CSV table of C-alpha atoms in Angstrom, one decimal:
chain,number,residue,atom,x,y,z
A,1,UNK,CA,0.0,0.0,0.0
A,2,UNK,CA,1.2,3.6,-0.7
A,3,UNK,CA,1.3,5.8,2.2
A,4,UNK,CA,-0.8,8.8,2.4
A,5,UNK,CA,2.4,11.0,3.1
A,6,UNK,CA,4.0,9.7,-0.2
A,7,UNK,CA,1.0,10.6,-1.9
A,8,UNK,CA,1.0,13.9,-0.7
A,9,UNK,CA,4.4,14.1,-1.8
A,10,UNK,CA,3.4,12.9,-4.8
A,11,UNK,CA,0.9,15.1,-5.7
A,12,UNK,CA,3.1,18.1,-4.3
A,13,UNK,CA,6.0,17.2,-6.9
A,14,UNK,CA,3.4,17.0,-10.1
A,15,UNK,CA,2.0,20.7,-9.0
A,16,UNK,CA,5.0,21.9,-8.6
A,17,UNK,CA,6.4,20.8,-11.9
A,18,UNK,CA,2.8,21.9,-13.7
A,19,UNK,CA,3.2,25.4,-12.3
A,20,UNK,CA,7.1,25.3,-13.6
A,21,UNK,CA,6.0,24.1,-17.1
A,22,UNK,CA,3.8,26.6,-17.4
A,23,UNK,CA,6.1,29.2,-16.7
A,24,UNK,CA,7.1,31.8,-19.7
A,25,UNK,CA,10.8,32.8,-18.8
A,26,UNK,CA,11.7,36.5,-20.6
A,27,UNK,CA,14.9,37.1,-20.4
A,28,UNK,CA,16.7,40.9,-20.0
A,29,UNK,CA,19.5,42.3,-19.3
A,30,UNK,CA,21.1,45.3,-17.5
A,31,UNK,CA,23.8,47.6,-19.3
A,32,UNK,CA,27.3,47.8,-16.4
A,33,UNK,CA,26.9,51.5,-16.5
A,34,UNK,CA,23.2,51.9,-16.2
A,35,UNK,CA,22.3,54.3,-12.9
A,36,UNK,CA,21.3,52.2,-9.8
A,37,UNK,CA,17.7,54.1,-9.9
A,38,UNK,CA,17.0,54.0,-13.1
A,39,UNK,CA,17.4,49.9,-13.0
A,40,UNK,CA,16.0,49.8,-9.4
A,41,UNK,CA,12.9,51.5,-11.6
A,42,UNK,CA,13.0,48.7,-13.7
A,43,UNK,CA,13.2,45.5,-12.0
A,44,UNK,CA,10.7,46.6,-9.4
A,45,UNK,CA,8.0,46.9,-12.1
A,46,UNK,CA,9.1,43.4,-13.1
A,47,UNK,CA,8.6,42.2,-9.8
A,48,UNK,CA,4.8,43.9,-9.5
A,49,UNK,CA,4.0,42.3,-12.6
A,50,UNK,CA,5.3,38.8,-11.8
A,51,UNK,CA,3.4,39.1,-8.6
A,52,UNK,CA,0.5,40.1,-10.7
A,53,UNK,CA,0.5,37.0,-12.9
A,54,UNK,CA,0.8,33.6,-12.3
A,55,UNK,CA,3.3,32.4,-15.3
A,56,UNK,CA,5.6,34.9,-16.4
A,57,UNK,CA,8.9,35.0,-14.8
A,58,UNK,CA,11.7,37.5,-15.8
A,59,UNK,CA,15.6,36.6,-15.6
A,60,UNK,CA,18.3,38.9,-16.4
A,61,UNK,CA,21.1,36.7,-18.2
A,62,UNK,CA,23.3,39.2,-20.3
A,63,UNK,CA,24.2,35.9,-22.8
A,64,UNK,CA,21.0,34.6,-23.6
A,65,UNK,CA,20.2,34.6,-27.0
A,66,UNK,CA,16.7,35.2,-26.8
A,67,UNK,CA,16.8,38.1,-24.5
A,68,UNK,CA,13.3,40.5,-24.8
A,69,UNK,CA,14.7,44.1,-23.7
A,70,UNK,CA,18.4,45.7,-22.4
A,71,UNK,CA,18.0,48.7,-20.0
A,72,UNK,CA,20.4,51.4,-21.3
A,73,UNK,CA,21.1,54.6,-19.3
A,74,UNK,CA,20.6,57.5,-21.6
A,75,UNK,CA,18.8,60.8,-21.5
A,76,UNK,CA,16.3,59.7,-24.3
A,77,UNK,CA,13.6,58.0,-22.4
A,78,UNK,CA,11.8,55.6,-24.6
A,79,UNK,CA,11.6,51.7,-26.0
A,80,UNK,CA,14.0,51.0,-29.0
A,81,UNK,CA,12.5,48.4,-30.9
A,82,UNK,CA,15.4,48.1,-33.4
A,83,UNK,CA,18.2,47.0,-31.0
A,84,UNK,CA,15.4,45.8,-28.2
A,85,UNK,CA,16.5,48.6,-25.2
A,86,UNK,CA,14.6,50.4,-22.8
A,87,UNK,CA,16.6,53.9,-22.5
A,88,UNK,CA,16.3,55.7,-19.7
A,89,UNK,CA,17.6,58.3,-16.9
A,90,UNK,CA,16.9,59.2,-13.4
A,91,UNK,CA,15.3,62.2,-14.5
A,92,UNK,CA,12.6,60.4,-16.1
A,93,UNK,CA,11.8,57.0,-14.1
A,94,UNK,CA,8.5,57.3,-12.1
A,95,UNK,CA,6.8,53.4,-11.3
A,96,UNK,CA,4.0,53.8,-13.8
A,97,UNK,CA,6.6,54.8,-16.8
A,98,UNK,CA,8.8,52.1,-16.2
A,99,UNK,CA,5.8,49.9,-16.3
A,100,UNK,CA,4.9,51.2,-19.2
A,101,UNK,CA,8.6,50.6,-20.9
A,102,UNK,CA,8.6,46.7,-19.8
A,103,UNK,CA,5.2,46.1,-21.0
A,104,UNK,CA,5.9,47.8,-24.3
A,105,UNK,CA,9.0,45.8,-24.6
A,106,UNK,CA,7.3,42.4,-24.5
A,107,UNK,CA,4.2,43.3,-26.5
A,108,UNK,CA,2.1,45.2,-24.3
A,109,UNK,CA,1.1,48.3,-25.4
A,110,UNK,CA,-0.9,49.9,-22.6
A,111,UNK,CA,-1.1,52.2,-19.7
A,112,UNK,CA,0.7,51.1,-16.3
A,113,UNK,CA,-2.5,49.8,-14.1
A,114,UNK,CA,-3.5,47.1,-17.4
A,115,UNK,CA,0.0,45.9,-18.3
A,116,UNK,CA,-0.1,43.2,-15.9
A,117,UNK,CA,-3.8,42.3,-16.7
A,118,UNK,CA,-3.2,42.0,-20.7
A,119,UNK,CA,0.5,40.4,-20.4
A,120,UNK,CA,-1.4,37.8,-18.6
A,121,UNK,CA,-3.9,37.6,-21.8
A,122,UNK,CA,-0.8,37.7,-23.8
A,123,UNK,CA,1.1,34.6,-22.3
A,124,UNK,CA,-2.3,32.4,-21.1
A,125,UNK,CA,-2.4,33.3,-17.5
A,126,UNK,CA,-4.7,34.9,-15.6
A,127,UNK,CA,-3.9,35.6,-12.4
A,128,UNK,CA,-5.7,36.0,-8.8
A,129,UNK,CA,-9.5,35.5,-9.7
A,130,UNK,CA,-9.5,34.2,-13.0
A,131,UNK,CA,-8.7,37.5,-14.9
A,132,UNK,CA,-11.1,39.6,-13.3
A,133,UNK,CA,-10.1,43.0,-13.7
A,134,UNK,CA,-12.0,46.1,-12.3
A,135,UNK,CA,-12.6,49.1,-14.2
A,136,UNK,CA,-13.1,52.6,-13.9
A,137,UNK,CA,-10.7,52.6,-10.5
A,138,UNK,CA,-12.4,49.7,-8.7
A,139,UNK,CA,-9.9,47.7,-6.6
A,140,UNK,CA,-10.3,43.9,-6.7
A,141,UNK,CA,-10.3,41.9,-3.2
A,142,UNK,CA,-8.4,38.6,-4.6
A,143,UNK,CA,-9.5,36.8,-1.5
A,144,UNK,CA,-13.5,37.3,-2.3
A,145,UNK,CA,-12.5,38.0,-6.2
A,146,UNK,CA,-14.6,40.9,-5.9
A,147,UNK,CA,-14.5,44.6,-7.4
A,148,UNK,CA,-15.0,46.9,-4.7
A,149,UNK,CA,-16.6,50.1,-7.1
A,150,UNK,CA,-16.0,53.8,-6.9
A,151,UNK,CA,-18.8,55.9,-6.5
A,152,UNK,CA,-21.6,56.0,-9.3
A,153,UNK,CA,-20.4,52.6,-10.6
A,154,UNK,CA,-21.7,48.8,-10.0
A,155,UNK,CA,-21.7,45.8,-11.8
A,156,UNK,CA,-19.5,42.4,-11.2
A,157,UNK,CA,-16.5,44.3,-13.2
A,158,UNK,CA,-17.6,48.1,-12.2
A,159,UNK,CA,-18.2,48.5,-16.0
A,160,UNK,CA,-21.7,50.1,-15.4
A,161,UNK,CA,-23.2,53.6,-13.8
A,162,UNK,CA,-25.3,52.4,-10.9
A,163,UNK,CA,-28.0,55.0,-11.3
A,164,UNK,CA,-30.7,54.8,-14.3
A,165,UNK,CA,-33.2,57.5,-13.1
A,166,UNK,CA,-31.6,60.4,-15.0
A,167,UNK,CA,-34.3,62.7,-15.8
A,168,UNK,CA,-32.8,64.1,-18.7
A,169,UNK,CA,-32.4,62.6,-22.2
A,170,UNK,CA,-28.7,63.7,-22.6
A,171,UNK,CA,-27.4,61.8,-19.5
A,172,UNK,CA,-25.6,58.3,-19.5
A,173,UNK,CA,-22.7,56.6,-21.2
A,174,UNK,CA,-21.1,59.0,-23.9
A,175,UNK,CA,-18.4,57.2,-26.5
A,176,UNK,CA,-16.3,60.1,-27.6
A,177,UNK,CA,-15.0,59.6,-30.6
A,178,UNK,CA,-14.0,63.8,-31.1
A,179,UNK,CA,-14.3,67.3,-29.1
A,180,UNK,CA,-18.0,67.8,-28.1
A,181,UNK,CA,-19.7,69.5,-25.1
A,182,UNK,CA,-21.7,68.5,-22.4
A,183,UNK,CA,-25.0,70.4,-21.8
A,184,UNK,CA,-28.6,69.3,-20.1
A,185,UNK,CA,-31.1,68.5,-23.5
A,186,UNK,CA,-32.7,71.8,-22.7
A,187,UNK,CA,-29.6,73.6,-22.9
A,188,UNK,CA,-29.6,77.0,-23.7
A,189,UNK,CA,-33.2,77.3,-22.2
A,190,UNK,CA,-34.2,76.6,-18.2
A,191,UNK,CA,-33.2,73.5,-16.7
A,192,UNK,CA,-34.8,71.5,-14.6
A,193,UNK,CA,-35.2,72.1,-11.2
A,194,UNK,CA,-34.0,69.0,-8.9
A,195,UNK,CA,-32.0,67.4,-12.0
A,196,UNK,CA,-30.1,64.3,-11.5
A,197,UNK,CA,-27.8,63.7,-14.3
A,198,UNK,CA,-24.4,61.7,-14.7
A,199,UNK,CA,-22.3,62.0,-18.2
A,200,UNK,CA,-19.8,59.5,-18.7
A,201,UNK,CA,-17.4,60.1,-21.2
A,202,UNK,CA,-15.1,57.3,-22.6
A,203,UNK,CA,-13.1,56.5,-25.3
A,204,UNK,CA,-12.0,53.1,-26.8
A,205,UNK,CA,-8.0,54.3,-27.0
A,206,UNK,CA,-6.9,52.9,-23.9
A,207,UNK,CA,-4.2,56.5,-23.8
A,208,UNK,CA,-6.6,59.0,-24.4
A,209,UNK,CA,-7.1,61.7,-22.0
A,210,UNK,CA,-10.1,64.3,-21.6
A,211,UNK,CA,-9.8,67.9,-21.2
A,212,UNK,CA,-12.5,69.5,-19.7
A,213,UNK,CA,-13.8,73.4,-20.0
A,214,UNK,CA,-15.6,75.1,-17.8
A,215,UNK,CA,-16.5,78.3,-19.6
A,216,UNK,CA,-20.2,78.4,-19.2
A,217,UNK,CA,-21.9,77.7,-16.1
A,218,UNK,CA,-25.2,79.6,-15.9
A,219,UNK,CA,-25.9,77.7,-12.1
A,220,UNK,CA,-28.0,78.7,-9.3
A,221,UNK,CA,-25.2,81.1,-6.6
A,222,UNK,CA,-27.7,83.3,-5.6
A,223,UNK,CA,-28.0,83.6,-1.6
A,224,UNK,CA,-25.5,80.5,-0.8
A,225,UNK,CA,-24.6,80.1,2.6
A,226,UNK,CA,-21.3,80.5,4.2
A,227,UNK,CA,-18.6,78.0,2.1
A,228,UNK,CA,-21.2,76.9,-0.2
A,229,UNK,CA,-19.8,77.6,-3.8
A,230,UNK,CA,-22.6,76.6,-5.8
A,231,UNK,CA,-26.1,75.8,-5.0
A,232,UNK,CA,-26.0,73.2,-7.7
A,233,UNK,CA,-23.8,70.6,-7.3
A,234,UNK,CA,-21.6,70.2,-10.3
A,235,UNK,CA,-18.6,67.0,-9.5
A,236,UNK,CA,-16.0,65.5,-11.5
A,237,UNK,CA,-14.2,61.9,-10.8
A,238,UNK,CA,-11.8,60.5,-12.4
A,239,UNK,CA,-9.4,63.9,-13.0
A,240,UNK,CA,-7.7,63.2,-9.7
A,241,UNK,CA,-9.3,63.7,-6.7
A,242,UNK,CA,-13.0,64.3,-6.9
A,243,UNK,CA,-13.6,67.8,-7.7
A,244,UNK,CA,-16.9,70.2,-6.6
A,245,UNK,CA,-17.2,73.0,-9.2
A,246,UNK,CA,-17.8,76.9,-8.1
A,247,UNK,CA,-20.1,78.8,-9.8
A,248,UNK,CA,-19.6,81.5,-7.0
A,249,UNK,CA,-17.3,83.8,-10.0
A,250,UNK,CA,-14.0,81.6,-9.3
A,251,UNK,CA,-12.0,81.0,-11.6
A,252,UNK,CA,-12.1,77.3,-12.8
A,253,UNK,CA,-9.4,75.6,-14.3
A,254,UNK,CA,-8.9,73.2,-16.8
A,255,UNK,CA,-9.3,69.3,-15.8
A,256,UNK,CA,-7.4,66.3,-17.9
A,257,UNK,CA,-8.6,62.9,-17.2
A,258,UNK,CA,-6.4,60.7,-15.4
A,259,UNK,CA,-7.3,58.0,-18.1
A,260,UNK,CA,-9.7,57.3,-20.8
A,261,UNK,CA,-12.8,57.9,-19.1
A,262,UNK,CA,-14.8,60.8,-16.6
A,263,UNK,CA,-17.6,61.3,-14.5
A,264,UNK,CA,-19.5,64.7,-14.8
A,265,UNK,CA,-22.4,64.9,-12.3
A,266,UNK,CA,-24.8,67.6,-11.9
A,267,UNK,CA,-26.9,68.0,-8.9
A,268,UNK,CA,-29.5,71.1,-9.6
A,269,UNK,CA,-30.9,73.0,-6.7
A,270,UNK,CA,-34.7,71.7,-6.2
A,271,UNK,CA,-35.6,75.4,-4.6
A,272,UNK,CA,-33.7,77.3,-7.0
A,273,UNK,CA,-35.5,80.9,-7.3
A,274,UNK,CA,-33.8,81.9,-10.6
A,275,UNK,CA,-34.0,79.9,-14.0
A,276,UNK,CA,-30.7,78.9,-15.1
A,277,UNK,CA,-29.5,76.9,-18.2
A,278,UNK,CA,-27.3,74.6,-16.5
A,279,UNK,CA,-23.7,74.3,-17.3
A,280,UNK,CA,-21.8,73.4,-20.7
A,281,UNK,CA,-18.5,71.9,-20.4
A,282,UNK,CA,-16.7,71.7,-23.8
A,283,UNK,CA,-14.3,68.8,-23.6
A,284,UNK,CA,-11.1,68.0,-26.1
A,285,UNK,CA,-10.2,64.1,-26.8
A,286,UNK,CA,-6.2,64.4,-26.6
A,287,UNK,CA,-5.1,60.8,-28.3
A,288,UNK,CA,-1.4,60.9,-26.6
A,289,UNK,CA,0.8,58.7,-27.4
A,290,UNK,CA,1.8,56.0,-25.7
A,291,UNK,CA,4.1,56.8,-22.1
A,292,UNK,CA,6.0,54.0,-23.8
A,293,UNK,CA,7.2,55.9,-26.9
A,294,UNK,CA,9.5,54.3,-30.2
A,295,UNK,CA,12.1,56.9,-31.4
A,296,UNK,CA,11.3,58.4,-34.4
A,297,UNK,CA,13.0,57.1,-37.2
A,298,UNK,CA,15.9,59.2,-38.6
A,299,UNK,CA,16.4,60.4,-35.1
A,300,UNK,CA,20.2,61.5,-35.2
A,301,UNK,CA,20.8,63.4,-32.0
A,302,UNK,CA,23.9,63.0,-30.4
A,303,UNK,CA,22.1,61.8,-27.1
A,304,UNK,CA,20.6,59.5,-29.0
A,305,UNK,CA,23.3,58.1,-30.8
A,306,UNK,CA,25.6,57.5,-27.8
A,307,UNK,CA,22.8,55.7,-26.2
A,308,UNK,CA,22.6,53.3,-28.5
A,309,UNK,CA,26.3,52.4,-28.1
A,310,UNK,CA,25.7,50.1,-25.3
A,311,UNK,CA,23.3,47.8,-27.0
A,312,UNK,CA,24.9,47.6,-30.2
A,313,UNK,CA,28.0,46.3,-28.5
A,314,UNK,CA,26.2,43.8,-26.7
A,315,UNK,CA,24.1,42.7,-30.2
A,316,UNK,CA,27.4,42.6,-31.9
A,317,UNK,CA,29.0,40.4,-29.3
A,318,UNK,CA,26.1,38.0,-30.1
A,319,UNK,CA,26.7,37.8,-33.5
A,320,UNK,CA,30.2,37.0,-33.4
């Protein structure tokens, strides 16, 4: 009879060896004269993104043929496709960038928080929870494999506005393709009194930005109490920190997005004794490009050049 401890043993081995098959090893490799920080930058985005995934495992090894990406020290701070570097400099390195340069160096082209999720896709593993990946800021609990939403969102991936009462035809889901504005259906006449309404804008570019306006706002400030800016409540998530709009004659800046999507919501005062319009906020779709940038080709600066030196010495010294 086998023992129930050599079974266990057993069984151990086999998972072990499953989990080590499975494995994708990428290989890199770290130029002598590359600035502590700058690798520092580097391999500790590798580490977040091995602990994000459950078969990807990255090995510096300076003679392996196959290697994926060299990090070069250089004050051009980008991915090289042609001689496979990542060039950068202290003055430059920041945990989402770096993230960004190691994901684009293996084939992931996207912003820092969905590198891990889509490298995963990329090399068949998915991770705590089966791939489930929370949008618009959620945070997942991997013990319950659960998205914890923001405000204003539900749904199992927090891919949905909670609220569907709106009482105005021009409130919801918006899919920005271009510039546009945002205005209540009535808009330029009255609004509503007591109006409820949410605009989301998105776009499909995972990099774009929004720019918001806030040049008109014809709101209800008339007899606001003591550090009340605006009887109607006008908020913005998803440009930072959530932000309450004055319409008490301050100045408003500009907002930008922290990704590709934002949260208007307008509140209006249900005892208003004026009749306003509402506001209109004229917003600007700014397609960036990617944090992980190619150089340009034909790019002969003398920065640029140098850079390159590193990496060309080490391709060479393959190819011999």
């Amino acid at each position: 009879l086998v023992r129930l401890e050599d079974m266990r043993i057993a069984y151990l081995l086999t998972s072990l060896f499953t989990i080590a098959a499975a494995t994708t090893e990428i290989f890199y490799y770290a130029d002598g004269d590359t600035d502590h920080a700058v690798t520092k930058c580097v391999t500790d985005a590798i580490t977040r993104l091995e602990e994000a995934t459950t078969c990807i495992s990255f090995t510096e090894n300076s003679i392996e043929p196959e290697i994926a990406f060299a990090i070069v020290h250089s004050s051009e701070c980008a991915w090289q496709p042609s001689n496979k570097s990542i060039h950068l400099s202290a003055d430059c390195i920041s945990d989402n960038f770096c993230t960004e340069l190691v994901g684009k160096a293996v084939g992931v082209d996207r912003p820092a928080q969905d590198v891990a999720h889509f490298l995963g896709e990329k090399y068949n593993c998915t991770g705590p929870c089966s791939g489930l990946r929370c949008e618009h800021g959620g945070l997942l609990n991997v013990e319950r494999c659960e998205c914890s939403c923001k405000y204003a969102f539900g749904g199992q991936r927090c891919e949905q506005l909670k609220r569907t009462d709106f009482n105005d035809a021009s409130c919801g889901v918006i899919e920005a393709q271009d510039a546009g504005s945002l205005s209540l259906s009535t808009f330029p006449g009255d609004q509503l009194k007591g109006t409820i309404c949410q605009w989301l804008l998105k776009s499909n570019d995972p990099w774009a930005k929004f720019e918001l306006n806030f040049d008109g706002l014809d709101m209800d400030n008339k007899d606001m109490p003591p550090g009340i800016i605006c009887n109607d409540i006008l908020s913005v998530y998803g440009a930072g920190k959530q932000t309450t709009i004055p319409c008490n004659g301050e100045p408003v800046a500009k907002m930008t997005s922290a990704s590709n999507w934002v949260l208007v919501e307008l509140r209006t005062n249900p005892w208003s004794q004026e009749a306003h319009a509402g506001p209109e906020i004229r917003y600007n779709l700014i397609s960036r490009p990617t944090g992980a940038l190619a150089f340009s080709e034909g790019m002969t600066a003398s920065t640029f050049v140098s850079s390159l030196l590193p990496a060309a010495a080490l391709i060479a010294a393959r190819l011999l």
